Short mmCIF file of C-alpha atoms in Angstrom, two decimals:
data_model
loop_
_atom_site.label_atom_id
_atom_site.label_comp_id
_atom_site.label_asym_id
_atom_site.label_seq_id
_atom_site.Cartn_x
_atom_site.Cartn_y
_atom_site.Cartn_z
CA MET A 1 121.37 65.31 111.14
CA ASP A 2 122.90 67.14 114.12
CA ASN A 3 119.73 69.17 114.61
CA LEU A 4 117.38 66.19 114.32
CA LEU A 5 116.58 63.58 116.96
CA GLN A 6 115.88 60.11 115.60
CA ILE A 7 112.82 58.53 117.17
CA ALA A 8 110.88 55.31 116.69
CA ASN A 9 107.22 54.92 115.82
CA GLY A 10 105.31 54.87 119.13
CA GLU A 11 108.41 55.65 121.22
CA VAL A 12 108.16 58.07 124.14
CA VAL A 13 110.93 60.66 124.09
CA ARG A 14 111.66 63.35 126.63
CA ARG A 15 110.91 66.81 125.34
CA ALA A 16 114.22 67.95 126.80
CA ASP A 17 115.98 65.63 124.32
CA ILE A 18 114.32 67.19 121.27
CA PRO A 19 116.75 69.63 119.56
CA ASP A 20 115.84 73.23 120.34
CA VAL A 21 117.32 75.34 117.56
CA SER A 22 116.89 78.83 116.16
CA VAL A 23 114.17 79.53 113.60
CA GLU A 24 116.82 79.92 110.92
CA THR A 25 118.53 76.63 111.79
CA PHE A 26 115.12 74.95 112.01
CA GLY A 27 114.29 76.02 108.44
CA MET A 28 117.71 75.10 107.06
CA THR A 29 117.56 71.68 108.72
CA LEU A 30 114.13 70.86 107.26
CA ALA A 31 115.10 72.25 103.87
CA GLU A 32 118.19 70.06 103.67
CA PHE A 33 116.27 67.00 104.84
CA VAL A 34 113.49 67.39 102.28
CA LYS A 35 115.87 68.23 99.43
CA ASN A 36 117.56 64.90 100.13
CA GLY A 37 114.33 62.97 99.60
CA GLY A 38 112.69 63.39 103.00
CA PHE A 39 108.98 63.84 103.69
CA VAL A 40 106.94 65.71 106.29
CA VAL A 41 104.86 63.66 108.75
CA GLN A 42 103.86 66.42 111.17
CA PHE A 43 104.61 70.15 111.28
CA PHE A 44 102.67 72.18 113.81
CA ALA A 45 102.77 74.89 116.45
CA PHE A 46 101.91 74.75 120.13
CA ALA A 47 101.83 77.34 122.88
CA GLU A 48 102.99 76.79 126.44
CA SER A 49 104.08 79.18 129.22
CA GLU A 50 103.56 82.19 126.97
CA VAL A 51 105.98 80.76 124.41
CA THR A 52 104.97 79.44 120.99
CA ARG A 53 107.05 76.71 119.41
CA LEU A 54 107.19 74.89 116.09
CA LEU A 55 107.71 71.15 116.01
CA ALA A 56 108.41 69.06 112.91
CA VAL A 57 108.40 65.30 112.47
CA VAL A 58 110.01 64.16 109.21
CA ARG A 59 110.81 60.81 107.65
CA ASN A 60 112.88 58.96 105.14
CA ASP A 61 113.23 55.33 106.19
CA LYS A 62 113.50 56.61 109.77
CA LEU A 63 111.65 59.19 111.89
CA PHE A 64 113.20 62.43 113.12
CA VAL A 65 112.00 65.39 115.18
CA THR A 66 113.21 68.93 115.74
CA SER A 67 111.76 72.13 117.22
CA CYS A 68 112.29 75.84 117.70
CA GLU A 69 110.79 78.83 119.44
CA VAL A 70 108.97 81.15 117.07
CA GLY A 71 107.76 84.75 117.18
CA ALA A 72 105.22 86.49 114.97
CA GLU A 73 106.67 85.02 111.75
CA PHE A 74 109.06 82.50 110.31
CA PRO A 75 110.58 81.96 106.83
CA SER A 76 108.25 79.91 104.67
CA LEU A 77 109.68 76.67 103.31
CA THR A 78 106.96 76.25 100.70
CA GLY A 79 108.18 78.50 97.92
CA TRP A 80 111.82 78.02 98.84
CA VAL A 81 111.98 74.24 99.20
CA SER A 82 108.87 72.18 98.48
CA GLU A 83 105.10 72.12 98.26
CA LYS A 84 105.22 69.45 101.00
CA PHE A 85 105.09 72.29 103.53
CA HIS A 86 102.35 74.48 102.07
CA LEU A 87 99.29 73.20 103.96
CA PHE A 88 101.19 72.73 107.22
CA GLU A 89 102.37 76.35 107.10
CA ARG A 90 98.93 77.67 106.23
CA GLU A 91 97.48 75.67 109.13
CA ILE A 92 100.04 77.16 111.54
CA ALA A 93 99.11 80.63 110.33
CA GLU A 94 95.42 79.90 110.71
CA GLN A 95 95.65 78.36 114.17
CA TYR A 96 98.24 80.61 115.82
CA GLY A 97 98.46 83.81 113.78
CA ILE A 98 102.11 83.16 112.91
CA ARG A 99 102.99 84.30 109.39
CA PRO A 100 105.14 82.12 107.15
CA THR A 101 106.84 84.97 105.29
CA ALA A 102 107.00 84.71 101.49
CA HIS A 103 104.48 81.85 101.41
CA PRO A 104 103.34 81.81 97.76
CA TRP A 105 99.67 81.05 98.45
CA LEU A 106 98.79 81.95 102.00
CA LYS A 107 95.08 81.43 102.54
CA MET A 108 92.75 79.84 105.04
CA VAL A 109 92.76 76.06 105.46
CA ARG A 110 89.47 75.45 107.25
CA TYR A 111 87.79 78.83 106.78
CA HIS A 112 86.74 79.43 110.35
CA PRO A 113 87.16 82.12 113.02
CA ASN A 114 90.56 81.57 114.56
CA TYR A 115 91.39 81.27 118.21
CA SER A 116 94.71 83.11 118.23
CA GLY A 117 94.86 86.33 116.26
CA ALA A 118 95.14 84.92 112.76
CA ALA A 119 92.94 87.76 111.49
CA ASP A 120 96.09 89.87 111.26
CA VAL A 121 97.78 87.24 109.10
CA PHE A 122 95.02 86.87 106.52
CA GLY A 123 93.65 90.39 106.65
CA ASN A 124 90.17 89.33 107.77
CA ASP A 125 88.35 90.67 110.78
CA TYR A 126 87.02 87.82 112.89
CA ALA A 127 86.14 89.98 115.86
CA LYS A 128 82.55 90.13 114.71
CA ASP A 129 80.12 87.27 115.22
CA GLU A 130 79.57 86.56 111.55
CA ILE A 131 80.63 84.17 108.84
CA PRO A 132 84.08 85.09 107.47
CA GLY A 133 83.54 87.40 104.54
CA LYS A 134 86.19 87.93 101.92
CA TYR A 135 87.92 85.00 100.34
CA ASP A 136 89.89 85.56 97.13
CA CYS A 137 89.98 82.52 94.88
CA PHE A 138 92.77 82.06 92.40
CA LYS A 139 91.69 83.32 88.99
CA VAL A 140 92.87 82.51 85.48
CA GLU A 141 92.47 85.59 83.28
CA GLY A 142 91.38 85.58 79.65
CA GLU A 143 88.37 86.19 77.42
CA ALA A 144 87.67 82.48 76.95
CA ILE A 145 88.02 81.62 80.63
CA HIS A 146 84.95 80.81 82.70
CA GLU A 147 84.42 79.55 86.24
CA VAL A 148 82.35 76.60 87.38
CA ALA A 149 81.56 76.44 91.10
CA VAL A 150 80.42 73.16 92.66
CA GLY A 151 79.36 72.76 96.29
CA PRO A 152 79.70 72.95 99.20
CA VAL A 153 76.21 71.38 99.09
CA HIS A 154 76.20 68.41 96.71
CA ALA A 155 73.48 66.36 95.10
CA GLY A 156 74.35 63.00 96.65
CA ILE A 157 74.96 61.82 100.19
CA ILE A 158 78.37 63.40 100.35
CA GLU A 159 80.35 65.58 102.71
CA PRO A 160 80.50 69.34 102.03
CA GLY A 161 83.33 70.88 100.06
CA HIS A 162 83.61 73.71 97.53
CA PHE A 163 85.28 73.09 94.16
CA ARG A 164 85.98 76.05 91.85
CA PHE A 165 87.10 75.22 88.32
CA GLN A 166 88.84 77.70 86.03
CA CYS A 167 88.06 76.43 82.53
CA ALA A 168 88.72 77.14 78.89
CA GLY A 169 85.74 75.47 77.32
CA GLU A 170 85.64 71.96 78.79
CA GLU A 171 89.33 71.95 79.75
CA VAL A 172 90.17 72.57 83.41
CA LEU A 173 93.15 74.88 83.80
CA HIS A 174 92.98 75.08 87.59
CA LEU A 175 90.89 73.57 90.37
CA GLU A 176 90.73 75.25 93.74
CA ILE A 177 89.39 73.20 96.63
CA GLN A 178 88.02 74.88 99.75
CA LEU A 179 87.12 72.77 102.76
CA GLY A 180 86.48 73.44 106.42
CA TYR A 181 82.71 73.17 106.44
CA GLN A 182 82.93 70.32 108.98
CA HIS A 183 85.54 71.87 111.25
CA ARG A 184 84.73 70.61 114.76
CA GLY A 185 87.74 71.75 116.78
CA VAL A 186 88.92 68.18 117.40
CA GLU A 187 92.51 69.12 118.21
CA GLN A 188 91.43 71.80 120.66
CA LEU A 189 88.99 69.39 122.28
CA LEU A 190 91.30 66.40 122.82
CA PRO A 191 93.55 67.90 125.53
CA THR A 192 90.53 69.07 127.54
CA VAL A 193 88.61 65.82 128.02
CA PRO A 194 89.12 62.83 130.36
CA GLN A 195 91.28 60.05 128.93
CA ARG A 196 88.31 57.69 128.61
CA ARG A 197 86.84 59.97 125.94
CA LEU A 198 89.94 60.11 123.74
CA PRO A 199 89.33 56.84 121.82
CA ILE A 200 85.66 57.74 121.32
CA ILE A 201 86.58 61.11 119.81
CA CYS A 202 89.39 59.67 117.68
CA GLU A 203 87.06 57.02 116.25
CA ALA A 204 84.91 59.88 114.95
CA ILE A 205 87.70 61.97 113.35
CA ALA A 206 86.90 60.27 110.05
CA GLY A 207 84.09 57.75 110.23
CA ASP A 208 85.51 55.48 107.53
CA THR A 209 88.89 55.39 109.32
CA ALA A 210 87.68 54.65 112.85
CA ILE A 211 90.22 51.84 113.32
CA GLY A 212 93.12 53.73 111.76
CA HIS A 213 92.75 56.89 113.84
CA ASN A 214 91.83 55.14 117.07
CA LEU A 215 94.76 52.75 116.74
CA CYS A 216 97.13 55.74 116.57
CA CYS A 217 95.45 57.24 119.65
CA CYS A 218 95.58 54.04 121.69
CA GLN A 219 99.18 53.31 120.75
CA ALA A 220 100.15 56.81 121.89
CA LEU A 221 98.38 56.38 125.23
CA GLU A 222 99.92 52.92 125.67
CA ALA A 223 103.40 54.33 125.16
CA LEU A 224 102.85 57.25 127.52
CA ALA A 225 101.26 55.03 130.21
CA GLY A 226 103.71 52.13 129.81
CA LEU A 227 101.04 49.60 128.81
CA THR A 228 101.74 46.35 127.00
CA VAL A 229 99.42 44.67 124.52
CA ASP A 230 99.20 40.87 124.32
CA ALA A 231 99.77 39.03 121.06
CA GLY A 232 96.11 38.03 120.67
CA ALA A 233 94.95 41.64 120.87
CA ARG A 234 97.52 42.63 118.25
CA VAL A 235 96.10 39.99 115.93
CA VAL A 236 92.58 41.37 116.37
CA ARG A 237 93.72 44.96 115.82
CA THR A 238 95.57 44.03 112.63
CA ILE A 239 92.60 42.08 111.28
CA ALA A 240 90.32 45.05 112.02
CA LEU A 241 92.60 47.51 110.22
CA GLU A 242 92.73 45.24 107.16
CA LEU A 243 88.96 44.72 107.15
CA GLU A 244 88.54 48.49 107.20
CA ARG A 245 90.94 48.75 104.24
CA ILE A 246 89.11 46.09 102.20
CA ALA A 247 85.63 47.52 102.83
CA ASN A 248 86.61 51.02 101.75
CA HIS A 249 88.54 49.93 98.66
CA LEU A 250 85.60 47.76 97.56
CA GLY A 251 83.20 50.64 98.09
CA ASP A 252 85.34 52.98 96.02
CA LEU A 253 85.75 50.51 93.16
CA GLY A 254 81.98 50.35 93.14
CA ALA A 255 81.75 54.14 93.03
CA LEU A 256 84.22 54.24 90.14
CA SER A 257 82.09 51.64 88.33
CA GLY A 258 79.05 53.82 88.80
CA ASP A 259 80.82 56.91 87.48
CA VAL A 260 81.51 55.17 84.17
CA ALA A 261 77.93 53.81 84.06
CA PHE A 262 79.00 50.19 84.53
CA ASN A 263 76.24 49.22 86.91
CA PRO A 264 76.73 45.46 87.50
CA PRO A 265 80.11 45.76 89.28
CA ALA A 266 78.86 48.87 91.08
CA ALA A 267 76.10 46.78 92.64
CA TYR A 268 78.36 43.81 93.38
CA PHE A 269 81.07 45.93 95.01
CA GLY A 270 78.50 47.71 97.14
CA ARG A 271 77.14 44.43 98.40
CA MET A 272 80.61 43.03 99.13
CA ARG A 273 81.57 46.18 101.00
CA GLY A 274 78.67 45.42 103.31
CA ASP A 275 79.93 41.88 103.81
CA PHE A 276 83.28 43.11 105.08
CA LEU A 277 81.69 45.76 107.29
CA ASN A 278 79.64 42.95 108.77
CA LEU A 279 82.86 41.11 109.63
CA LEU A 280 83.91 44.10 111.71
CA GLN A 281 80.56 43.75 113.41
CA VAL A 282 81.42 40.12 114.13
CA LEU A 283 84.52 41.35 115.96
CA CYS A 284 82.94 44.06 118.09
CA GLY A 285 79.26 44.59 117.34
CA ASN A 286 79.84 47.71 115.23
CA ARG A 287 80.13 47.74 111.44
CA PHE A 288 82.80 50.46 111.51
CA GLY A 289 84.87 48.90 114.28
CA LYS A 290 83.98 51.51 116.87
CA GLY A 291 84.48 50.41 120.46
CA LEU A 292 86.98 47.69 119.53
CA VAL A 293 90.47 49.16 120.07
CA ARG A 294 91.27 50.48 123.53
CA PRO A 295 94.57 51.32 125.29
CA GLY A 296 96.12 48.05 126.41
CA GLY A 297 94.36 45.81 123.90
CA VAL A 298 90.82 45.33 122.63
CA ALA A 299 87.45 45.61 124.32
CA PHE A 300 86.12 42.41 122.70
CA VAL A 301 87.80 39.00 122.73
CA MET A 302 87.92 37.15 119.42
CA GLY A 303 86.90 33.59 120.20
CA GLU A 304 86.84 30.50 118.05
CA GLU A 305 83.32 31.29 116.84
CA GLN A 306 84.42 34.67 115.48
CA ARG A 307 87.47 33.11 113.83
CA GLN A 308 85.31 30.53 112.08
CA LEU A 309 82.74 33.08 110.93
CA ILE A 310 85.39 35.36 109.44
CA ALA A 311 87.30 32.49 107.83
CA ALA A 312 84.13 31.04 106.30
CA LYS A 313 83.06 34.38 104.85
CA LEU A 314 86.52 35.00 103.36
CA HIS A 315 86.45 31.54 101.76
CA GLU A 316 83.04 32.31 100.30
CA ILE A 317 83.61 35.85 99.12
CA THR A 318 87.21 35.88 97.85
CA PRO A 319 86.35 34.22 94.49
CA GLN A 320 83.51 36.74 94.11
CA VAL A 321 85.89 39.65 94.68
CA LYS A 322 88.27 38.28 92.04
CA ASN A 323 85.47 37.76 89.53
CA VAL A 324 83.97 41.22 89.92
CA CYS A 325 87.41 42.85 89.73
CA ASP A 326 88.04 40.92 86.50
CA LEU A 327 84.67 42.11 85.19
CA LEU A 328 85.56 45.75 85.89
CA PHE A 329 89.18 45.81 84.76
CA SER A 330 88.69 43.75 81.59
CA ALA A 331 85.98 46.00 80.14
CA HIS A 332 87.38 48.06 77.26
CA THR A 333 84.94 50.89 77.93
CA VAL A 334 86.21 51.11 81.51
CA GLN A 335 89.84 51.05 80.42
CA ALA A 336 89.13 53.86 77.96
CA ARG A 337 87.80 56.05 80.76
CA PHE A 338 90.34 55.07 83.44
CA GLU A 339 93.59 55.10 81.48
CA ASN A 340 95.43 58.44 81.05
CA THR A 341 92.77 60.24 83.10
CA GLY A 342 93.77 62.39 86.06
CA ILE A 343 97.51 61.78 85.75
CA VAL A 344 99.87 62.92 88.50
CA SER A 345 103.53 62.35 87.67
CA ARG A 346 105.93 60.73 90.11
CA GLU A 347 107.84 64.02 90.35
CA MET A 348 104.68 65.94 91.23
CA ALA A 349 103.59 63.27 93.73
CA GLU A 350 106.99 63.44 95.42
CA ASP A 351 106.94 67.23 95.59
CA LEU A 352 103.43 67.24 97.07
CA GLY A 353 104.24 64.39 99.47
CA LEU A 354 101.36 62.14 98.42
CA VAL A 355 100.78 59.13 100.65
CA GLY A 356 98.87 55.87 100.56
CA TYR A 357 97.48 54.35 97.37
CA ALA A 358 97.54 57.80 95.70
CA GLY A 359 101.30 57.96 96.16
CA ARG A 360 101.89 54.29 95.36
CA ALA A 361 99.93 54.66 92.11
CA CYS A 362 102.49 57.30 91.11
CA GLY A 363 105.46 55.10 91.94
CA LEU A 364 106.12 56.18 95.54
CA ALA A 365 106.45 52.82 97.27
CA TYR A 366 106.02 54.15 100.83
CA ASP A 367 103.76 52.00 103.02
CA ALA A 368 103.82 52.63 106.77
CA ARG A 369 103.07 48.94 107.36
CA VAL A 370 106.49 48.21 105.87
CA VAL A 371 108.61 51.21 106.92
CA PHE A 372 107.18 51.81 110.41
CA PRO A 373 105.39 48.53 111.21
CA THR A 374 103.22 48.18 114.31
CA GLU A 375 101.00 45.41 115.69
CA CYS A 376 101.55 42.20 113.62
CA TYR A 377 102.98 43.84 110.51
CA PRO A 378 106.68 43.11 111.21
CA GLU A 379 105.92 39.40 110.66
CA LEU A 380 103.61 39.76 107.66
CA PRO A 381 104.49 39.75 103.93
CA HIS A 382 104.65 43.03 102.04
CA ASN A 383 102.64 44.08 99.02
CA THR A 384 104.06 45.24 95.67
CA ASN A 385 102.15 47.46 93.25
CA GLN A 386 102.46 46.76 89.53
CA MET A 387 100.60 49.72 88.02
CA THR A 388 102.23 53.08 88.78
CA SER A 389 101.27 55.45 85.94
CA GLY A 390 99.60 57.98 88.27
CA ASP A 391 96.21 57.90 86.54
CA VAL A 392 92.75 56.73 87.60
CA TYR A 393 93.52 53.26 86.26
CA SER A 394 96.62 53.04 88.47
CA ARG A 395 94.79 54.22 91.58
CA ALA A 396 92.03 51.69 90.93
CA THR A 397 94.54 48.89 90.26
CA VAL A 398 96.47 49.61 93.45
CA ARG A 399 93.22 49.29 95.36
CA ARG A 400 92.51 45.94 93.69
CA GLU A 401 96.00 44.69 94.61
CA GLU A 402 95.59 45.87 98.19
CA ILE A 403 92.23 44.14 98.57
CA MET A 404 93.70 40.79 97.59
CA HIS A 405 96.79 41.34 99.74
CA SER A 406 94.68 42.29 102.76
CA ILE A 407 92.52 39.18 102.37
CA ALA A 408 95.67 37.06 102.35
CA LEU A 409 96.95 38.82 105.48
CA ILE A 410 93.71 38.17 107.38
CA GLU A 411 93.78 34.50 106.39
CA LEU A 412 97.32 34.24 107.78
CA LEU A 413 96.33 36.00 110.99
CA LEU A 414 93.31 33.75 111.54
CA LYS A 415 95.64 30.74 111.55
CA ARG A 416 97.82 32.15 114.31
CA PRO A 417 97.32 30.47 117.68
CA GLU A 418 97.50 33.62 119.85
CA THR A 419 94.36 34.55 121.73
CA THR A 420 93.44 37.67 123.64
CA ALA A 421 94.01 37.21 127.37
CA LYS A 422 91.13 39.45 128.34
CA ALA A 423 89.01 42.34 127.22
CA VAL A 424 90.26 45.74 128.40
CA MET A 425 88.26 48.78 129.38
CA MET A 426 89.32 52.41 129.23
CA GLU A 427 90.89 53.68 132.44
CA GLU A 428 92.44 56.93 133.57
CA ARG A 429 96.21 56.45 133.76
CA ARG A 430 99.11 58.67 134.60
CA LEU A 431 101.04 59.60 131.47
CA ALA A 432 104.76 60.24 131.15
CA ALA A 433 105.56 63.86 131.95
CA ASP A 434 107.25 66.34 129.58
CA SER A 435 107.23 63.82 126.77
CA LEU A 436 106.42 63.40 123.09
CA VAL A 437 105.12 60.35 121.28
CA VAL A 438 104.43 60.06 117.54
CA THR A 439 102.37 57.16 116.22
CA ILE A 440 102.01 56.19 112.55
CA ASN A 441 99.79 53.58 110.93
CA GLU A 442 98.87 52.84 107.33
CA GLY A 443 95.18 53.63 107.24
CA TRP A 444 93.29 52.64 104.12
CA ARG A 445 93.93 56.07 102.55
CA GLY A 446 97.54 56.16 103.68
CA GLU A 447 99.68 57.46 106.51
CA VAL A 448 97.66 58.33 109.64
CA SER A 449 99.70 60.01 112.37
CA HIS A 450 99.01 61.35 115.88
CA SER A 451 101.48 63.36 117.95
CA VAL A 452 100.93 63.85 121.69
CA LEU A 453 102.86 66.28 123.90
CA THR A 454 102.55 66.16 127.68
CA GLY A 455 103.38 68.78 130.31
CA PRO A 456 105.22 68.56 133.65
CA ASP A 457 102.31 66.81 135.36
CA GLY A 458 101.64 64.36 132.51
CA THR A 459 98.57 66.15 131.18
CA ILE A 460 98.24 66.50 127.42
CA VAL A 461 99.22 70.00 126.27
CA ARG A 462 98.99 69.41 122.51
CA TYR A 463 97.34 66.65 120.50
CA LYS A 464 98.07 66.85 116.76
CA VAL A 465 96.16 64.74 114.25
CA LYS A 466 97.15 64.17 110.62
CA ASP A 467 94.82 62.34 108.25
CA PRO A 468 96.31 61.17 104.92
CA SER A 469 93.84 63.40 103.10
CA PHE A 470 95.82 66.39 104.40
CA HIS A 471 98.59 65.39 101.98
CA ASN A 472 96.43 64.26 99.07
CA TRP A 473 93.78 66.92 98.41
CA THR A 474 96.28 68.97 96.41
CA GLY A 475 97.02 65.82 94.41
CA LEU A 476 93.35 65.72 93.36
CA ALA A 477 93.58 69.35 92.24
CA MET A 478 96.65 68.53 90.15
CA SER A 479 94.82 65.55 88.61
CA LEU A 480 92.35 67.92 86.99
CA ARG A 481 94.96 70.07 85.24
CA ASN A 482 94.26 69.96 81.46
CA GLN A 483 91.47 67.41 81.96
CA GLY A 484 87.90 67.68 80.81
CA ILE A 485 85.65 68.93 83.58
CA SER A 486 83.40 65.89 83.06
CA ASP A 487 86.28 63.76 84.37
CA PHE A 488 86.14 65.40 87.80
CA PRO A 489 83.75 62.84 89.39
CA LEU A 490 85.98 60.00 88.19
CA CYS A 491 89.17 61.64 89.49
CA ASN A 492 87.47 62.54 92.75
CA LYS A 493 86.27 58.97 93.35
CA SER A 494 89.69 57.57 92.51
CA TYR A 495 91.05 59.44 95.55
CA ASN A 496 87.90 59.51 97.73
CA LEU A 497 89.53 61.81 100.25
CA SER A 498 88.09 62.63 103.64
CA TYR A 499 86.48 66.00 104.22
CA CYS A 500 85.99 65.59 107.96
CA GLY A 501 89.43 63.98 108.39
CA PHE A 502 90.87 67.11 106.83
CA ASP A 503 88.60 69.57 108.62
CA LEU A 504 89.24 68.22 112.16
#
């Protein structure tokens, strides 16, 4: 641990205090940490004063950070230590043209022209104004092998992504997932805009995680600007995050119902999802919670009328949620499709670093609300998951458990006497100079994390975003190994990962 600095969630640390080690020591330190059960939260590059550096944030039950200066290449940790590093290293190569040597599967992450010489790393010429040309997909060889390509344009109202299946008959031997079709340059944009635009942009990183991402952003700005948040605002923020969780889990249980042609619960879940989105609208006038969370508190005060409306709706709808969940999970035809479908073992989940309900369904108990609690979570009861077999049934059951737990949390919060002192508006504030802050929250998909680095004058020099989908897309690919290709929609819905949250 000599080469790691322990930090707290949302704590501002001086960049001068972050260990600055050699590339070799950097790799050895991360390798030892991960081999001892650690996980990667953030691993990225940034350039400043003609020097490029790597910075890693890792966790066990605590957070640690370390950094190093890097040249044109660095030893890859993916093949040597763990798959936890593979996407982070590919992203570094893509964004900065730095080669992770001996990476076993070095390819593009977001499939876009790079802004710092990565053409040399991947062997593609991006000097021309044209769509990137060559992309070699992994191929399984054999006379009986055939490929099935799906997307990036899909039949439903769905985000774009390309799925390439290598099959022997109906059996999927390998699934390769290629994203990047919604790459918007969010990370490059964030350091260039006025502070007042940061929450607005972060709310749009992934539309179904507006609260989760914006909460990370606002907590980072609060730490860097020395702002305090009153107890009433923390109550509202926590309620909003749990409403977001419930709405999305209900929507996905409905989608899973539809994929096994069980239409009654599909319709019920869809309607109830709308009810919970409407409760977010009660809080702030927007069904996705946009405009609610701002640095220093919330932009809308929750009065007694809002409390009563939310409490009344929860009292009305909770029995309905229970009944529809019972309808879905007691159906033998549903159990036959859900059980033993899309299995990811605990060992595989740990090696990939799966987070959120996908990880908890495999037996990884990590929940950022418990390990790195923010807002009201230190005083709230924890949830325990009973079904951890790593299949579709487990992922669906974890969602059911989380829905009921979140409803209970909101009911507790509504009974608390704290009220918001006043609504806050976004203001330009001076941020701590030469500092780093890392914020983590348990979004509905899992661990959301933002890292912000400031320069000598307090301006943001690097803003790094990590959506939980960044960890979990490979888990979906592994779920399809040795499965029938007709099970792909079911496996896909059981994760429901974010395309735009990944693409950034």
